[in-house]
Amino acid sequence: MSEELFDVRLTVNGLPHEARLPARRLLSDALRHDLGLTGTHVGCEHGVCGACTVLVDGRPVRSCLMFAVSAVDAEITTVEGLIEADGTAAGRLGPVQQAFAECHGLQCGFCTPGFLTTITAGLRDNPDPTEDEAREMIAGNLCRCTGYTNIVKSVLRAAEIAGERS
Amino acid sequence: MKPGPFSFVRPQGLQHALEALAADPGAKVLAGGQSLVPLLSMRLAAPSTLVDINALPDLDQITVDDAGVHVGALARHADVLASPDVRRVQPLVSLALSHVAHATIRNRGTTVGSIVHADAAAEMPMVLTLLGGSVTVASASGTRTIPASELYAGPMESTLHHDEIALGAWFPALADGEGVAFEEITRRHGDYALAGVGAVVRVDGDRVVSARVGYLSVCDVPTVVDVTGALEPEGRAAEVALERLTPDDDIHATAAYRSHLVRVLTGRVLRSAYDDARARSGGQA
Amino acid sequence: MFGEPVQRVEDQRFLRGRGRYVDDVLVGQQVLHAAVLRSPHAHARIVDIDVSDVLDVDGVRLVWTHEDLGGGTAPAMAEPLPLLIPHPQLTHGRTQYALAKDEVNYVGEAIALVVADDRYLAEDAVGRIKVSYEFLPPVVGLDAARAAEHLVHDDVPGNVAARLEQANGDAGAAIASAPHTLSLDLEVERSASTPLEGRGTVARWDVDTGRLTVWTSTQTSTGVRAAVAAKLGLDLGQVEVVTPDVGGGFGVKINHPWPEEVLVPYAARTLGLPVKFVEDRREHFISSAHERAQQHHVEVGYDDEGRVLGLDVQFWHDNGAYTPYGIVLPIITSTQLLGPYKPGAYRVVFESLYTNTVMCTPYRGAGRPQGCYVMERTMDAIAAALGKDRTDVRAANFIQPDEFPYDHGLIFQDGRELEYDSGDYPASLVKLKELIGWEEFPAFREEMAREGRRVGIGLACYVEGTGVGPYEGAHVHIETSGKVKVATGLTTQGQGHATSFAQIVADALGVPFESVEVVTGDTRRMPYAVGTFASRAAVMSGSAIHLAALRAREKVLKIAADALEANEEDLEIVDGVVSVRGTDASIDLGTVAVLSNPLRYAFDEASKAATQFTVGDPGKPPVAEDEEPGLEGKDFYSPERSTFANGMHAVIVETDPDTAEITILKYAVVHDCGNLINPMIVEGQIQGGVAQGVGGALYERMAYDESGQLVNASFMDFLMPYVTEVPRALDIDHLQTPSPLNPLGIKGAGEAGVIPSAAVFASAISDAEGFAITSMPISPSDLFHLRLQHASVAVDEEPA
């Protein structure tokens, strides 16, 4: 007696992906295991830590709290989609990624993709945040390594870089 | 922590959704999922069917008029919070929403979903009850409107029938002379509250005409207390409220501490709501 | 590059989502998934396990209980997991089985393993296993363990795994004859590392080569390798352990082998297919490891200056249900409790006790936070009793700069003498007081009081033994491309080793930083190693890498001197090019590498330069005696003893008179870890440690109920701090007293931020409230009740 499988088309980082999945497959697992996009990480599966945060129609959402079958009509952006095209195969780091590298905003890197997507959307909505606003922007993501000081710095630096690049 | 198996349907029309719900007594509605999905992942709940209503049209509207605010079933907390019209017509909704979890959760969680999830530790069930709002629900046999006072049967239990889907919630507008306030104490920013209090105070000049206080996390169901006649001496309102509340011991706080917070916050929130009412009616706080 | 805040090389892959953590291994390839049935009871006998319902679940490949282990080629699988660090005083050590045999001793203990096509199916299958239990009374918490009304293990009297006493001088006599004495009872509650990534293991058995490859999220590749080989009955040479990117360890991943670390390879071998186990968050809470819980009783005798004449400490350590890590933790507490001080006489005795809870193994700080807490509360108590400034009492007790090396007359966790090598505690204290504004605080307190606000200031000092042996090694290989490949066997969990170690090599060899690639934790590249713990990586591997790079440099100069027909002393290496100082004569490292390996067969243009008709003196052997072909350097660093870093923290807190909420206004750290390889990385470690310490002092504890259920086994209820809970104002200053014990003069920094946290917050909150805090962590609810208690005591003490 096996589970019903659904033909699911997910649009991730601008590209369509087809997969055949049971309804209970979490979006986080579908992205990682069925689509091979392992940049999105799983830290708790109860929506608290934020490591799994992706953008759904541009808004940060916990991918561990969505089923892949519910994500079919959405545009999903993962950390892999934050790279900017620059004519090379590898692309260049987006402003948020670049800021994290400059400001030592990551250590083990496990929580980082969730912060990167969250901050990317946050800066799009508020391109010039104060330090308070920067802290509020990241207030829903856990990090065990950095103590957050350099992540806050990275938000402010990312705003600068985005400004410089535009 | 992966969910157990379930049947799944993502209807494109309300009728289909209602039929799917009616067809399986073990079916549950999936809207925002921010409360439901963790329960499934932890295998604390095991619905046999999930009816994903996120594709239903026209349910995400937020409509505001002089009478109040109507929030559709698929309106996300984030959108309700961001609405300047909501803030203008019923500021208590906006005040309380900023305390609901974290921004990312608010992007997907629905205000109506939170209301019918019936958690007495959540903000919106209390706000709906304090304001005397209502929820409109649909089933195969039609629609009905449930006033907040009849919405909660017990802990985590709404009075919706199994085959009903909430279509929207309605919050009455702030009336002339009214002011509102909301405060909660949490362990961490964004956590469930150890105690939370909201108040609606109506003034006539500098005289208080009515005062109602709503409580979350210190009761099994959202509890509203009319303290109009209990405003003097200071602290009496909280004592009156405590007679109706059931603060619990848990690993985060003792019942005694929660009762203490009720005392502290009731006073603060009544004062703030009074000041708010005075400011709105052009008087001095 | 030493001392430069170089941007990290590992960031390039992490930021692109291209890290390769254990759950990423073999994604897209065929791999089976494991799930574990765990005990729902804290203490029970297993009467029967019925797996009949599982076998017909679609996609299930195997189900095992203890009965299924130990046959055929791997009898050791049926035996208990190894007791990693034996000690003569650990008279009643116990370890668990890979799958429980007859009895379970904590909620979470592994009972059965299921392997299926995916994790969802495996969890379904686990849910269908039926176990019947005979309940046994659980022993939960130190009070119950000490009372020993019930036993965790039938054959361990009094629940005592070990008892160890150490002494220097006669503390009893010193206290008896001291002008003043005090007695304190102190307590720290249980907490845990909780990295964002939990545990995981992937194994693949290659039937063609007869070799096992294991990827596991560990802090010790060689430890896991040896344990897996032993358990599976394989030669060491048949097992390779590759440590993937690890999403944080903080100590919990030093314990090994986890049951899953041996079960997964065994299953992979049995099924002939790769198997993966990745725990979920609940499993991490109930089946990895915790730490911190201790109760202390202190007797201290001191003089009018507050100098400690005699210190007697008795304590009880909760080691949970098993003792795989021996008694290292309470030994660390016993010894590191001394901090930067020189008490006249010291006696410490502990009992390590069993409880029916998750076992306790090192968590960042590893016993030091508890020791620091006890000593610092004692110092504060002495200051309060004498009416003296708390910093003056510390200063009166410091080991002075000219007293190093200072021998405490005790044995440390590495089995060697507790002898401090260097430090300048008075200078650190001066810096700390300036940084926090110690002298200005009384005026600040008055100003706040006028606004109805309540504030307090606290400090805490600690010493940390780092760079523990036995050794670490490094292999440096200069390739014909000019790239420098470096391997060391210990592991990385976010400390930026690939960057800081590359900085060391860049300096030692004279090569561009970008040309150096460092690999850690891969037994294929460096099979001799110990692991990452006790803040030892920079000291141990940093030193080994430095030494190995120097060996490689020696060889480079020898070959280059020959090729350039110059003297070695006239050569310099800059940016990967060897040249004769002051001339144009030069040769790049890649070419030197080519020349280092005399060839018969060229394989590309460059290698022609090394072939037999092109190079070499026909009158000499192509490879000289005592030489090896290739351009490699290998060396090991094995210290005589640990090197002692130190630090001091201070904090200003505000406590709400109404709600008892605790807010951090300012936090200051003065830190001495000797020379800094990469100051940016060190600062990151301290910031992270401080945040973790804030969590441990004000938010986090493991909440067990009386039946041994862990009530808060999720991130919803185990309160790790978000950005909103950590101090906004965190000032860090450094002192650098180099270590005389290693070539780079470095000391460890990894645990610094978290060691004094309980102590410093207890100190500041006590100062704010006017009564002593003796139990940590503390929540607003706890503080509210303490206020009531102390108010009623005050009322009782009022004259009638």
Coordinates of C-alpha atoms in Angstrom, one line a residue, chain A residues 3 6 23-24 26 29 44-47 53 59-62 64-67 69-70 72-73 136 139-140, chain B residues 1-6 8 10 30 34 37-38 40-43 50 52 76 79 102 104-105 107-108 189:
Chain A
E3 CA 1.4 6.6 -0.9
F6 CA 1.8 14.1 -7.0
A23 CA 1.9 15.3 -0.3
R24 CA 3.7 15.2 3.0
L26 CA 8.1 19.2 3.2
D29 CA 13.2 18.3 2.0
C44 CA 14.6 22.2 13.8
E45 CA 11.5 21.4 11.6
H46 CA 9.3 23.4 13.9
G47 CA 9.7 26.8 12.4
T53 CA 14.0 30.2 5.3
R59 CA 8.8 36.9 1.1
P60 CA 10.7 35.0 3.7
V61 CA 8.9 31.8 4.7
R62 CA 10.0 28.7 6.7
C64 CA 10.0 23.4 6.9
L65 CA 6.4 24.6 7.5
M66 CA 5.2 24.2 3.9
F67 CA 4.6 21.2 1.8
V69 CA 2.6 20.4 -3.1
S70 CA 1.4 23.7 -1.6
V72 CA 3.4 24.9 -6.8
D73 CA 2.0 28.3 -7.7
E136 CA 14.6 43.6 13.9
A139 CA 15.2 38.9 15.0
G140 CA 13.6 35.6 13.9
Chain B
M1 CA 10.5 14.8 12.4
K2 CA 8.4 14.0 9.4
P3 CA 4.7 13.9 9.1
G4 CA 2.8 10.7 8.7
P5 CA 1.0 10.1 5.4
F6 CA -2.3 11.9 4.6
F8 CA -4.2 15.8 0.0
R10 CA -5.8 21.6 -3.2
L30 CA -4.5 23.9 5.8
Q34 CA 2.5 27.8 10.9
V37 CA 2.5 21.8 10.2
P38 CA 4.8 21.5 13.3
L40 CA 2.1 17.1 11.9
S41 CA 5.8 16.9 11.9
M42 CA 6.0 16.0 15.5
R43 CA 3.2 13.5 14.9
L50 CA -5.4 17.9 4.4
D52 CA -5.1 23.1 1.2
R76 CA -1.5 36.9 6.1
D79 CA -0.5 42.1 5.3
H102 CA 8.4 36.7 14.1
T104 CA 8.8 35.3 8.7
I105 CA 6.0 33.4 10.5
N107 CA 4.4 36.2 6.2
R108 CA 2.6 32.9 5.9
H189 CA 11.4 38.4 21.7

